[in-house]
mmCIF file of C-alpha atoms in Angstrom:
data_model
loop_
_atom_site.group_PDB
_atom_site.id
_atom_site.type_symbol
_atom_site.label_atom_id
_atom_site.label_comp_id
_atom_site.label_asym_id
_atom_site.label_seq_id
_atom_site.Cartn_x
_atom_site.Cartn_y
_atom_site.Cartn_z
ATOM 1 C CA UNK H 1 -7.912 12.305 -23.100
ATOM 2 C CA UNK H 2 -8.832 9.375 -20.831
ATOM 3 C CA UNK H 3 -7.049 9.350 -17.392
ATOM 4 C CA UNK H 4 -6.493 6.656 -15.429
ATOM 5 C CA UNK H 5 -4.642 6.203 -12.207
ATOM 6 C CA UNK H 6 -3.487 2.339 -11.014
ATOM 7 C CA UNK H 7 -2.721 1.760 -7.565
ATOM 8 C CA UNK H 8 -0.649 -1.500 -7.242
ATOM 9 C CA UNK H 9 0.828 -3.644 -4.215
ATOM 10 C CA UNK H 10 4.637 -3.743 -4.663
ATOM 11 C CA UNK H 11 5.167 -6.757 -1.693
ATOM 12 C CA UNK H 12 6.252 -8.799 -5.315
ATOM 13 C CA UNK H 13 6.474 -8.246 -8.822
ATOM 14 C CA UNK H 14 3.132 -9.847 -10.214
ATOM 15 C CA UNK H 15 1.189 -7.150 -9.584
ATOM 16 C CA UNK H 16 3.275 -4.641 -11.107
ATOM 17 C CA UNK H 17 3.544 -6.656 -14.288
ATOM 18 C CA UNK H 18 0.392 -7.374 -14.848
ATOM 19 C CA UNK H 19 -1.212 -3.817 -14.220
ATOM 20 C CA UNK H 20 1.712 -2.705 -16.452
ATOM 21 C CA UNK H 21 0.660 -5.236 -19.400
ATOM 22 C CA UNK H 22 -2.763 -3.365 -19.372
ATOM 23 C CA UNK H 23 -1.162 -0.115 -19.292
ATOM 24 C CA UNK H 24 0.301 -1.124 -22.275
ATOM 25 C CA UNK H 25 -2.791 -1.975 -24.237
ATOM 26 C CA UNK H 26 -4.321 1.225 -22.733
ATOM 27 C CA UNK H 27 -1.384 3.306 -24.003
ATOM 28 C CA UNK H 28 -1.623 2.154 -27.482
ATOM 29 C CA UNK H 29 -5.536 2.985 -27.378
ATOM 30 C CA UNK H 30 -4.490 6.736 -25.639
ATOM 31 C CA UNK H 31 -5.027 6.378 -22.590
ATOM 32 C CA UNK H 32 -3.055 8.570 -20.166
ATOM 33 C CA UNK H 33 -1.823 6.558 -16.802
ATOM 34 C CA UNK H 34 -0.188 6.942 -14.082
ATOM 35 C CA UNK H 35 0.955 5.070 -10.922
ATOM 36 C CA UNK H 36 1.571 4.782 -7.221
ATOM 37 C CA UNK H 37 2.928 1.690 -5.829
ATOM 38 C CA UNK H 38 5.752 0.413 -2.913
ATOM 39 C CA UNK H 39 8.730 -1.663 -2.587
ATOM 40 C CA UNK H 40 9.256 -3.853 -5.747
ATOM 41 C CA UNK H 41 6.504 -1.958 -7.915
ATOM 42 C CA UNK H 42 8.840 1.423 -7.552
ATOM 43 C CA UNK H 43 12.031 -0.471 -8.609
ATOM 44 C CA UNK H 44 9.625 -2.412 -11.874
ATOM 45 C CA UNK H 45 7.835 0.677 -12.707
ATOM 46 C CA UNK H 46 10.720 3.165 -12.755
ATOM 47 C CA UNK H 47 11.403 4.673 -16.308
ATOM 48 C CA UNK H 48 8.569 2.933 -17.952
ATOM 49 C CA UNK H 49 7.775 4.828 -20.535
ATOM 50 C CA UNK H 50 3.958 4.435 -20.799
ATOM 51 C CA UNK H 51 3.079 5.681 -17.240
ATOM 52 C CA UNK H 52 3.017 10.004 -17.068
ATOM 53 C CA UNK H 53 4.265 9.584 -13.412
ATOM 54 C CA UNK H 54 5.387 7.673 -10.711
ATOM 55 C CA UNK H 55 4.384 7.809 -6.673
ATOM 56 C CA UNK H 56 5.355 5.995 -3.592
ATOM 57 C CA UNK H 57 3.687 4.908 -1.089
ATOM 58 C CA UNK H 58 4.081 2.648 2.474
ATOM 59 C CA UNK H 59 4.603 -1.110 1.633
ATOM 60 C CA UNK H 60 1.494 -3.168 3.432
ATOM 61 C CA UNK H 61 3.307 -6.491 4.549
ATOM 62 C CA UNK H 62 1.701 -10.049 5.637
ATOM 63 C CA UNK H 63 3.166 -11.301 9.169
ATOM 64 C CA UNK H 64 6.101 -13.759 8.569
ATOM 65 C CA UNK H 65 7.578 -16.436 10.460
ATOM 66 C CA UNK H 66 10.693 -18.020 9.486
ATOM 67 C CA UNK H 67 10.424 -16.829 5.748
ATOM 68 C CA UNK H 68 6.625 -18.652 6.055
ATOM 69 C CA UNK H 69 3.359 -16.623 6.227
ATOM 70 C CA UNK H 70 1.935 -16.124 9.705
ATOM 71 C CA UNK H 71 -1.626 -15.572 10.160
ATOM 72 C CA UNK H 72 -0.969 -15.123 14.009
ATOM 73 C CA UNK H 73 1.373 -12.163 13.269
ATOM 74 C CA UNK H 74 -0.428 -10.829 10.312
ATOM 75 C CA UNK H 75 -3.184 -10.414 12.935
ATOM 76 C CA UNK H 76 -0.703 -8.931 15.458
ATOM 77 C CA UNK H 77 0.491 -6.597 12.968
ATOM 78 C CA UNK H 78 -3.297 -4.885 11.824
ATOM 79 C CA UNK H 79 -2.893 -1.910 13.571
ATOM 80 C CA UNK H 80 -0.010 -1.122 11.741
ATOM 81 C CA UNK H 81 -1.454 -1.603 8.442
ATOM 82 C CA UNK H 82 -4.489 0.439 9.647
ATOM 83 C CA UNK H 83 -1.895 3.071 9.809
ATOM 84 C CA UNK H 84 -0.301 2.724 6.770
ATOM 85 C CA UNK H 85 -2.983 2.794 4.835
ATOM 86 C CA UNK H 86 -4.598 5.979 6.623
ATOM 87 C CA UNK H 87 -1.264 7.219 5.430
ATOM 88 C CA UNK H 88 -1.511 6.170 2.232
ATOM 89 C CA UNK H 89 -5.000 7.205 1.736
ATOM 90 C CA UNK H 90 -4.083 10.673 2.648
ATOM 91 C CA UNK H 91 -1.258 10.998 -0.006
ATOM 92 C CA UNK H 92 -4.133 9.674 -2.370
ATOM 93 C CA UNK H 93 -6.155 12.185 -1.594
ATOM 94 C CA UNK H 94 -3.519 14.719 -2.512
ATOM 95 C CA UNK H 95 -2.868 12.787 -5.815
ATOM 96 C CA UNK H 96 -6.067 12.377 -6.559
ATOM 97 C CA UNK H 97 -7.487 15.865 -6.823
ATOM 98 C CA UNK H 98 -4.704 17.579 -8.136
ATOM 99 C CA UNK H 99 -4.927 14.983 -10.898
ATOM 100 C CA UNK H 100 -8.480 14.257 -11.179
ATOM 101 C CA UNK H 101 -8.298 10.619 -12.827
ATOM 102 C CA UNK H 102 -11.370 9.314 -15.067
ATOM 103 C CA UNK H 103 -11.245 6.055 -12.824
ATOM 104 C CA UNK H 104 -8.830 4.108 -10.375
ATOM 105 C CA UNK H 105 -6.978 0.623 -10.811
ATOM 106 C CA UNK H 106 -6.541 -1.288 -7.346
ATOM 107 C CA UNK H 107 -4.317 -3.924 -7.632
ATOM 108 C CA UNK H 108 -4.097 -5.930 -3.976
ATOM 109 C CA UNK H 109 -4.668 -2.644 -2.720
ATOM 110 C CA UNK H 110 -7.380 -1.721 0.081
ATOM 111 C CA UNK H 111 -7.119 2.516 0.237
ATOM 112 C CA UNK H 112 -10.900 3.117 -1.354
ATOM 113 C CA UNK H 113 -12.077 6.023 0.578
ATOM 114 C CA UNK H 114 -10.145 8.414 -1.405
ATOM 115 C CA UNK H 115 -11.832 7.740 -4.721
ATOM 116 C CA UNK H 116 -15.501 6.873 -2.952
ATOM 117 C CA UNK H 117 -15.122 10.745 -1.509
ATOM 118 C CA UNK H 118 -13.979 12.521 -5.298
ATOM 119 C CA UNK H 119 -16.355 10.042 -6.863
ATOM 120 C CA UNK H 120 -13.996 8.712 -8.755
ATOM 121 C CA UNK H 121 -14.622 5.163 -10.159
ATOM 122 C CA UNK H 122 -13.149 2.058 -9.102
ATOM 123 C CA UNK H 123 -11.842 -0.763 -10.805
ATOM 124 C CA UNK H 124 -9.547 -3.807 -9.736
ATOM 125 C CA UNK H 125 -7.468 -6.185 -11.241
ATOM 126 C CA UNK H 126 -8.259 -9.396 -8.551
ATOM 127 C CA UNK H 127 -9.359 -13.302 -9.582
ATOM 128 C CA UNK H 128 -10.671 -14.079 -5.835
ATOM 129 C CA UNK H 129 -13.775 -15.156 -6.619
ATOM 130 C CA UNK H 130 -11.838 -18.189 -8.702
ATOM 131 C CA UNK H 131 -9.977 -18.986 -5.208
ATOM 132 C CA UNK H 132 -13.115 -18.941 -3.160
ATOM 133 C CA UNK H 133 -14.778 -21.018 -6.587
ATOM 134 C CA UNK H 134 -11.666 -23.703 -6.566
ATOM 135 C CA UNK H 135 -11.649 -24.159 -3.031
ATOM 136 C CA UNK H 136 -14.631 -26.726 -3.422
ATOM 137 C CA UNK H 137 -13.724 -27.263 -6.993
ATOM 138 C CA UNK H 138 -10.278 -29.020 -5.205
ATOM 139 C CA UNK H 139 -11.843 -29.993 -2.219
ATOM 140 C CA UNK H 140 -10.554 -30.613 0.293
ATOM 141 C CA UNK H 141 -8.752 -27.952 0.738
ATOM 142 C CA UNK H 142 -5.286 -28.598 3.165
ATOM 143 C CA UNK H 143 -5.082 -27.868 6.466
ATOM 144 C CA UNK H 144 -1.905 -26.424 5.656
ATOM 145 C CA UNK H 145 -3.734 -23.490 3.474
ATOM 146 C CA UNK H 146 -7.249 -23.095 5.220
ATOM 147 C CA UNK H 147 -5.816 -20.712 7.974
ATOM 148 C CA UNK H 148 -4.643 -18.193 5.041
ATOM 149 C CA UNK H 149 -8.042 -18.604 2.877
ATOM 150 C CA UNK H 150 -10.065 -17.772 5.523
ATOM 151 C CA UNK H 151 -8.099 -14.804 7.279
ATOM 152 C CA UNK H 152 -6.809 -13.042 3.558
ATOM 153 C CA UNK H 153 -8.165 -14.976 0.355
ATOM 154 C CA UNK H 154 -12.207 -14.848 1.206
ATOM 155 C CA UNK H 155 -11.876 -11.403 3.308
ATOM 156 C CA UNK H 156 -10.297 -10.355 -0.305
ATOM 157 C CA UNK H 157 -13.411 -11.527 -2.030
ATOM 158 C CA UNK H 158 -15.662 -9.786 0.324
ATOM 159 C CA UNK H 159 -14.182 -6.804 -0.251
ATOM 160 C CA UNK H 160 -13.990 -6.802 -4.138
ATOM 161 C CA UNK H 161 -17.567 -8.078 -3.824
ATOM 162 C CA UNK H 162 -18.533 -4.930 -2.310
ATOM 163 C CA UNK H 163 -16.188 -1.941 -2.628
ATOM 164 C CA UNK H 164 -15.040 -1.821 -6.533
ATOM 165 C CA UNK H 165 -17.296 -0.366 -9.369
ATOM 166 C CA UNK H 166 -15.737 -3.189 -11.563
ATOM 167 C CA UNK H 167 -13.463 -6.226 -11.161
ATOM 168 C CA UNK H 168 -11.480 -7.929 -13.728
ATOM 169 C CA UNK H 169 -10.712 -10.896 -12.807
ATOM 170 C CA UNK H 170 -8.079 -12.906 -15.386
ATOM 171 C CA UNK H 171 -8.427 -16.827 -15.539
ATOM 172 C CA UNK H 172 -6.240 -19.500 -16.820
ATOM 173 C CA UNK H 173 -9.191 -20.660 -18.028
ATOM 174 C CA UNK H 174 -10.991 -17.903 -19.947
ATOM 175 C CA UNK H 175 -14.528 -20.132 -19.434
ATOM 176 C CA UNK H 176 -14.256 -20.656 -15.960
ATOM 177 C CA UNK H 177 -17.563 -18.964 -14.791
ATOM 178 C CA UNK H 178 -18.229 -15.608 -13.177
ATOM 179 C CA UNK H 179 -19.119 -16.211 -9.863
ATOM 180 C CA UNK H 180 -20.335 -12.962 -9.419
ATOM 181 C CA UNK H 181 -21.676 -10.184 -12.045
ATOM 182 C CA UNK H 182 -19.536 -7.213 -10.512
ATOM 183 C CA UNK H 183 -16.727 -10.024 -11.604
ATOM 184 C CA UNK H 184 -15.719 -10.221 -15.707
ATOM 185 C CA UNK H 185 -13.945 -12.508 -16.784
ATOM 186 C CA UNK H 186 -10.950 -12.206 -19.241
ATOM 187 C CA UNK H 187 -7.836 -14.649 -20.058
ATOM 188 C CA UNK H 188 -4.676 -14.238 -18.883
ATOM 189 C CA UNK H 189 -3.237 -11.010 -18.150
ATOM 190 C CA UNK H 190 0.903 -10.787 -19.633
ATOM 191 C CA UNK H 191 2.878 -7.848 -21.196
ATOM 192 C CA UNK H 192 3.718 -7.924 -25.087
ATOM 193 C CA UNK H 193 6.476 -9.396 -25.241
ATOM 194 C CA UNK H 194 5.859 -12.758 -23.317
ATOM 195 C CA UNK H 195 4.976 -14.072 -26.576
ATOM 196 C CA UNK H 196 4.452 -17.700 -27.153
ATOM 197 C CA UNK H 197 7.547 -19.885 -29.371
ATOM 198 C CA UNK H 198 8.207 -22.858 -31.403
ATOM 199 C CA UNK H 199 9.449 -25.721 -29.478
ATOM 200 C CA UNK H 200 12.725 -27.311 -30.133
ATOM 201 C CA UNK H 201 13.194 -30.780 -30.976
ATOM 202 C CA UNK H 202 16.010 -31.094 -28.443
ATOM 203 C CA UNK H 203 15.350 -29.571 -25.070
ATOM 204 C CA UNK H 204 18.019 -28.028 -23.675
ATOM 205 C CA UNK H 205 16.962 -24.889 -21.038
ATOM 206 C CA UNK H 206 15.660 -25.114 -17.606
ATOM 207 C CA UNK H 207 15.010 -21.280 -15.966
ATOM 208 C CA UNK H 208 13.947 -21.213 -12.679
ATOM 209 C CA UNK H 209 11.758 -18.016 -11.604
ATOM 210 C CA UNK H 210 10.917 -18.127 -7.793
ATOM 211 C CA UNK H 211 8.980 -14.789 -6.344
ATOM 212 C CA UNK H 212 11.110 -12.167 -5.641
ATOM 213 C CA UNK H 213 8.803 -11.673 -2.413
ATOM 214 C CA UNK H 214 9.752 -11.891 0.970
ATOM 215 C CA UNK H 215 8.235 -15.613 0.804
ATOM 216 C CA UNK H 216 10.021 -16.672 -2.444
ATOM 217 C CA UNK H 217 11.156 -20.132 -2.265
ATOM 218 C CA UNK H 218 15.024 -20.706 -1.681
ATOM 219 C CA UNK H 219 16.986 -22.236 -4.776
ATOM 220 C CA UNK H 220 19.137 -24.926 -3.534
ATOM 221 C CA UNK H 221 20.818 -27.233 -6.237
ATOM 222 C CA UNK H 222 23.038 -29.896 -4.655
ATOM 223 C CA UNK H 223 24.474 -31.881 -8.180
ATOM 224 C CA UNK H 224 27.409 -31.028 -9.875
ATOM 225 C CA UNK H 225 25.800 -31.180 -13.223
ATOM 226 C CA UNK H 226 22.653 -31.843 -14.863
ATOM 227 C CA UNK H 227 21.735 -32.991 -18.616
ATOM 228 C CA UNK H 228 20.288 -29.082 -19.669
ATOM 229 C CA UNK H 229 21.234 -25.378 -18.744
ATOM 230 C CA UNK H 230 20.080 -23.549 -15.874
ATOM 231 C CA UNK H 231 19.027 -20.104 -15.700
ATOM 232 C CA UNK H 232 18.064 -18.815 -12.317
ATOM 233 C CA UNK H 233 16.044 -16.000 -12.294
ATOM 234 C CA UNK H 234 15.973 -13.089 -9.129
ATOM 235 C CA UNK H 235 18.399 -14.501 -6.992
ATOM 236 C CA UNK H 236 21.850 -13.309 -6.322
ATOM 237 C CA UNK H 237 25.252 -15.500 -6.456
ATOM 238 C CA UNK H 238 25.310 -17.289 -3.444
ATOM 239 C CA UNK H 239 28.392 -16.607 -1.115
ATOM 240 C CA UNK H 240 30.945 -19.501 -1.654
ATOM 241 C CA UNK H 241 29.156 -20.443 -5.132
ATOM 242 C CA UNK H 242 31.991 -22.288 -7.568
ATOM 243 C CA UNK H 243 30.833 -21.800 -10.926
ATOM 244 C CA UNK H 244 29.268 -24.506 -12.432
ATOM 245 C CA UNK H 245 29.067 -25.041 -16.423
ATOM 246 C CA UNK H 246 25.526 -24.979 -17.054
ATOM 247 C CA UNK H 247 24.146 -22.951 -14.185
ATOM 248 C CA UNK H 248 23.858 -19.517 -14.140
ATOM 249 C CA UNK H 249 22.244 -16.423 -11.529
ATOM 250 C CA UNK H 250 20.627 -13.433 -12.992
ATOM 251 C CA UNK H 251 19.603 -11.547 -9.987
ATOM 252 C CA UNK H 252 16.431 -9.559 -10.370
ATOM 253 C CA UNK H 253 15.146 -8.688 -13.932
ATOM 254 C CA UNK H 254 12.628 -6.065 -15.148
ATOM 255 C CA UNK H 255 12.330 -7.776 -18.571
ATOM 256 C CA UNK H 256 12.813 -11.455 -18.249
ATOM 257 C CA UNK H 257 11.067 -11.867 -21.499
ATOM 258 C CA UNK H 258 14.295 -13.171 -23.283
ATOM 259 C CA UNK H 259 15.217 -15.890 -21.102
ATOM 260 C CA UNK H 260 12.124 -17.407 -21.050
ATOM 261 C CA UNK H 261 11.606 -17.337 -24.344
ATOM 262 C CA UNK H 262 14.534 -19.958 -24.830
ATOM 263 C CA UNK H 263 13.142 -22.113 -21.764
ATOM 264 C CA UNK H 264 12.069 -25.372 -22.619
ATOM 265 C CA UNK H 265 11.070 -26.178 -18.751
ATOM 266 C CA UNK H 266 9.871 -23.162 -16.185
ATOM 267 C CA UNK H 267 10.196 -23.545 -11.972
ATOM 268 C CA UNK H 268 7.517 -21.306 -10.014
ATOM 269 C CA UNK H 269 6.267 -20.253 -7.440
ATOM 270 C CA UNK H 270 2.141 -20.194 -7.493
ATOM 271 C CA UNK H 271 1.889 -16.436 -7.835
ATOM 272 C CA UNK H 272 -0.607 -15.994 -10.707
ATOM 273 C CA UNK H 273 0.902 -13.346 -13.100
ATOM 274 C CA UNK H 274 4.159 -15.425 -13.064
ATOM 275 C CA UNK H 275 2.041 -18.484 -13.741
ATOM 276 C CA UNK H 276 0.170 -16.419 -16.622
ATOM 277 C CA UNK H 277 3.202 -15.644 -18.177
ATOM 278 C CA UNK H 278 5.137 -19.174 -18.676
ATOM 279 C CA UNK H 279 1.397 -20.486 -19.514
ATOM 280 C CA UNK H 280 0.965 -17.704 -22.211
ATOM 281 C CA UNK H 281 4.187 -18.709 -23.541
ATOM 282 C CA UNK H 282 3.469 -22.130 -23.769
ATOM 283 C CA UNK H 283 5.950 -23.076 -21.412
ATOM 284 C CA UNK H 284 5.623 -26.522 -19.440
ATOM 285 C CA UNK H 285 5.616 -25.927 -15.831
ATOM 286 C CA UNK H 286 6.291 -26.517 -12.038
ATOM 287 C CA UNK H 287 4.474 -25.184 -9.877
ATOM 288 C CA UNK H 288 5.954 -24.936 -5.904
ATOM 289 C CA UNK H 289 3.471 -23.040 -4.019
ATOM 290 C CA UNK H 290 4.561 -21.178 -1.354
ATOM 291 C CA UNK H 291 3.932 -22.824 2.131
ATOM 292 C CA UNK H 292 0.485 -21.493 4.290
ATOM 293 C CA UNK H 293 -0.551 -19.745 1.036
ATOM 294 C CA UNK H 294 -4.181 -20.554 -0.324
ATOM 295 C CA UNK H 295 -4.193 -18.736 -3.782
ATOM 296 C CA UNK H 296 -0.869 -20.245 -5.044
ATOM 297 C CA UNK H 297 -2.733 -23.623 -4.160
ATOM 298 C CA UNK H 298 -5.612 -22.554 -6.168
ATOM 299 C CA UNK H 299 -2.929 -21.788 -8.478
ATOM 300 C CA UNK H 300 -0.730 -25.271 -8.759
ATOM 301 C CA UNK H 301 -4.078 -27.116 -8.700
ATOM 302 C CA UNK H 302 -5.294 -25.985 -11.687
ATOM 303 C CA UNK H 303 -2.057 -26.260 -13.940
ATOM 304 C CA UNK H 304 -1.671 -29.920 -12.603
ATOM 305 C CA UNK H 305 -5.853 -30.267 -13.690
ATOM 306 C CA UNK H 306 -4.986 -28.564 -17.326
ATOM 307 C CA UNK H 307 -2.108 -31.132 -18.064
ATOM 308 C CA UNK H 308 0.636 -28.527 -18.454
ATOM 309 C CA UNK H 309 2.824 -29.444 -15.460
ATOM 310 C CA UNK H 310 3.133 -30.750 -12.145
ATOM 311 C CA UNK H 311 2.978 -29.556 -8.667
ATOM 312 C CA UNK H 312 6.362 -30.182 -6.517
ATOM 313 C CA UNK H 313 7.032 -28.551 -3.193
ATOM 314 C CA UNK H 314 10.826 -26.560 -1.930
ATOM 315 C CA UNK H 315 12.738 -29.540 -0.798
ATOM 316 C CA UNK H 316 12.249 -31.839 -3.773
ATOM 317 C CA UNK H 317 12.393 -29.299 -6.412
ATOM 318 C CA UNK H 318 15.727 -31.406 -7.978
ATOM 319 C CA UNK H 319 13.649 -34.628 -8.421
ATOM 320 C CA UNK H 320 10.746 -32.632 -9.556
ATOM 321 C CA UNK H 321 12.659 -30.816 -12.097
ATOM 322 C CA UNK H 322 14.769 -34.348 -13.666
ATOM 323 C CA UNK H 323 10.805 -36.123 -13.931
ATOM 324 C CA UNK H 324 9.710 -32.899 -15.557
ATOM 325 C CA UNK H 325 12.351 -32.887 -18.001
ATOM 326 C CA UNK H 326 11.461 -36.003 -19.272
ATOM 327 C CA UNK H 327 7.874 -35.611 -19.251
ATOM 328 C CA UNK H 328 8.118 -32.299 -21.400
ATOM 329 C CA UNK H 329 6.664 -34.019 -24.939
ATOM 330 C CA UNK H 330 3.638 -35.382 -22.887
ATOM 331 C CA UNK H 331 3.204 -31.570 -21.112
ATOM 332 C CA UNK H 332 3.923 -29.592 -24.699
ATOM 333 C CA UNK H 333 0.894 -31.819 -25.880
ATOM 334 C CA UNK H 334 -1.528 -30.214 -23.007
ATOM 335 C CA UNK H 335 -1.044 -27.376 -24.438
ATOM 336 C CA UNK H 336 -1.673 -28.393 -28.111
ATOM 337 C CA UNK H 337 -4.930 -29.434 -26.931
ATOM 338 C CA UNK H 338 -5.806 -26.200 -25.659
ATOM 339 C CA UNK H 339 -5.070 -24.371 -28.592
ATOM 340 C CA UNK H 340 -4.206 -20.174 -28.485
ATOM 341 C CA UNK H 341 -4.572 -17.893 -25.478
ATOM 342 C CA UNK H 342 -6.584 -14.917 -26.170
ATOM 343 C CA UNK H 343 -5.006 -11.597 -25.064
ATOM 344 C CA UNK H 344 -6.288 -11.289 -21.565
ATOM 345 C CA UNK H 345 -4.902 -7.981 -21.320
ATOM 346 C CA UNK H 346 -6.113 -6.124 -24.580
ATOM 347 C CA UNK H 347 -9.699 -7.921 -23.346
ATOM 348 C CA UNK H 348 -9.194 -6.033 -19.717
ATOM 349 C CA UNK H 349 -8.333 -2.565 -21.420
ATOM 350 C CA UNK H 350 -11.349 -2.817 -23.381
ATOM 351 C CA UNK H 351 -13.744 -3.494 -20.825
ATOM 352 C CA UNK H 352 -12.646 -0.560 -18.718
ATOM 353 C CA UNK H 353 -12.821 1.745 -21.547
ATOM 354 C CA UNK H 354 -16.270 0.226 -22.278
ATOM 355 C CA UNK H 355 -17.246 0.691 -18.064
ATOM 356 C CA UNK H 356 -16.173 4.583 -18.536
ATOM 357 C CA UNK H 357 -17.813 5.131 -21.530
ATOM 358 C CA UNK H 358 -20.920 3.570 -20.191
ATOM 359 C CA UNK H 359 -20.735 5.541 -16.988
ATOM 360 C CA UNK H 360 -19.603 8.664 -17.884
#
């Protein structure tokens, strides 16, 4: 039997759940996988049943300031990701020849020199070469942003330019161009049951789904009512909250599946498996990319250039969210013009299978 091992960043939950929607498709075509991950990938990936076993390792964290990226203290803070991931490259050693994978899956992870010793192949799940593409493609590119894309987004293109075996990179657009032959392209990557609806004549749901991150946007809702339901997505009951008819917190979910399938309006942040998800589901959108953060520009530029929502920032995501509402016929009709997604992740299962079998 086939073996694979993924290694996924846990900083947020996009990683996790799109490496897990491939481990689904690879499951059904037996495939045996496994996975080591941090912080919010141990809490997604606990108990999930297609995975053979579960492994921690050190969380790798960006420099923040005042809940905002920092490139100054992500910089500051390199020798102690050097360490961590020395650390975590020596626990991957252990992992790795005890278990003796057919390849590995790097998700926004950087530990290499474990699998380049063993020989074991490398693959990664990582769309960079569409940020470093769309940075001209949007030009210009804000001020605001161009600190981040040149200290993490096009150092993260470098590196899957050079170190993996194979990337798969998923695209909103499943004909945006491979900038890159090491890079193949697929659509977007979502688990089976984000599957997409009919609409209803009378909208009526609003659910909001910021990252669950350390640089998740803050939810702040200042009316006493508004003309739909509210579903708020990873964030707790704030202190002092008087229920409100019509607005309600869910904390953080492993399966949000459910609620969004009753959402007639989605709220973001730019991270691109969340994005993915609401877009495979047909779902019209705003997009509020974090602050400082290049890739969730990328991101919110491209759904406002496909037609299927708009682009609003933290402080005016009230307005944003009343002008969406009443824009959602025009948005729904975006996506009738685009027609079907194709399975992005039944596409990226196939063409690792198809790598091993070709390199074997």
């Amino acid at each position: 039997m086939t073996k694979i091992r993924f290694i996924v960043n846990g900083l947020g939950l996009g990683n996790s759940t799109r490496c897990h929607a491939i481990i689904q498709r690879l499951n059904s075509m037996d495939v045996e996988t496994s996975v080591a991950t941090s912080g919010n990938g141990l809490w997604y990936f606990k108990n999930k049943s297609e995975i053979t076993r579960l492994d921690e390792l050190k969380a790798i964290h960006y420099g923040a300031k005042e809940g905002q990226i920092s490139i100054i203290k992500t910089f500051a803070a390199v020798p102690t990701i050097l360490g961590v991931l020395r650390d975590n490259m020596r626990l991957m050693m252990e992992l790795l020849q005890v278990e003796k994978p057919d390849a590995v899956v790097i998700d926004s992870d950087y530990s290499f020199l474990p699998m380049r010793r063993l020989g074991i192949p490398i693959i990664a799940l990582n769309n960079s070469d569409i940020v470093v593409q769309s940075k001209r493609r949007f030009a210009p590119m804000p001020d605001t942003v161009r600190g981040q894309y040149y200290a993490v987004e096009r150092f993260d293109f470098l590196f899957h330019r050079v170190i993996p075996d194979l990337v798969i990179s998923p695209s909103l657009e499943s004909n945006f161009p491979s900038y890159h032959k090491k890079f193949k392209r697929v659509a977007s990557v979502v688990r089976e049951q984000y599957r997409p609806t009919d609409w209803r004549t009378h909208p009526k749901k609003v659910v909001i789904m910021l990252s669950g991150s350390m640089f998740g946007s803050p939810v702040v809702l200042k009316q006493d009512s508004y003309p739909f339901h509210i579903d708020i997505i990873g964030r707790d009951t704030p202190d002092g909250w008087h229920d409100c008819d019509g607005i309600k917190f869910h904390s953080r979910i492993r399966d949000n599946a459910a609620l969004l399938t009753e959402a007639d309006l989605t709220i973001v942040n730019g991270g691109f498996s969340a994005i993915s998800e609401v877009f495979h589901m047909r779902k019209p959108i705003i997009v509020i990319p974090v602050p400082k953060h290049a890739e969730q520009w990328v991101n919110a530029k491209t759904i406002e250039r496909i037609g299927v929502g708009m682009v609003s920032q933290e402080s005016n995501l009230e307005p944003a969210m009343l002008a969406a509402f009443g824009r959602i016929d025009e948005l729904r009709n975006a996506y009738q013009q685009l027609g079907r997604n194709p399975d992005g992740a039944k596409q990226a299962a196939e063409k690792i299978l198809k790598f091993l079998r070709n390199n074997r």
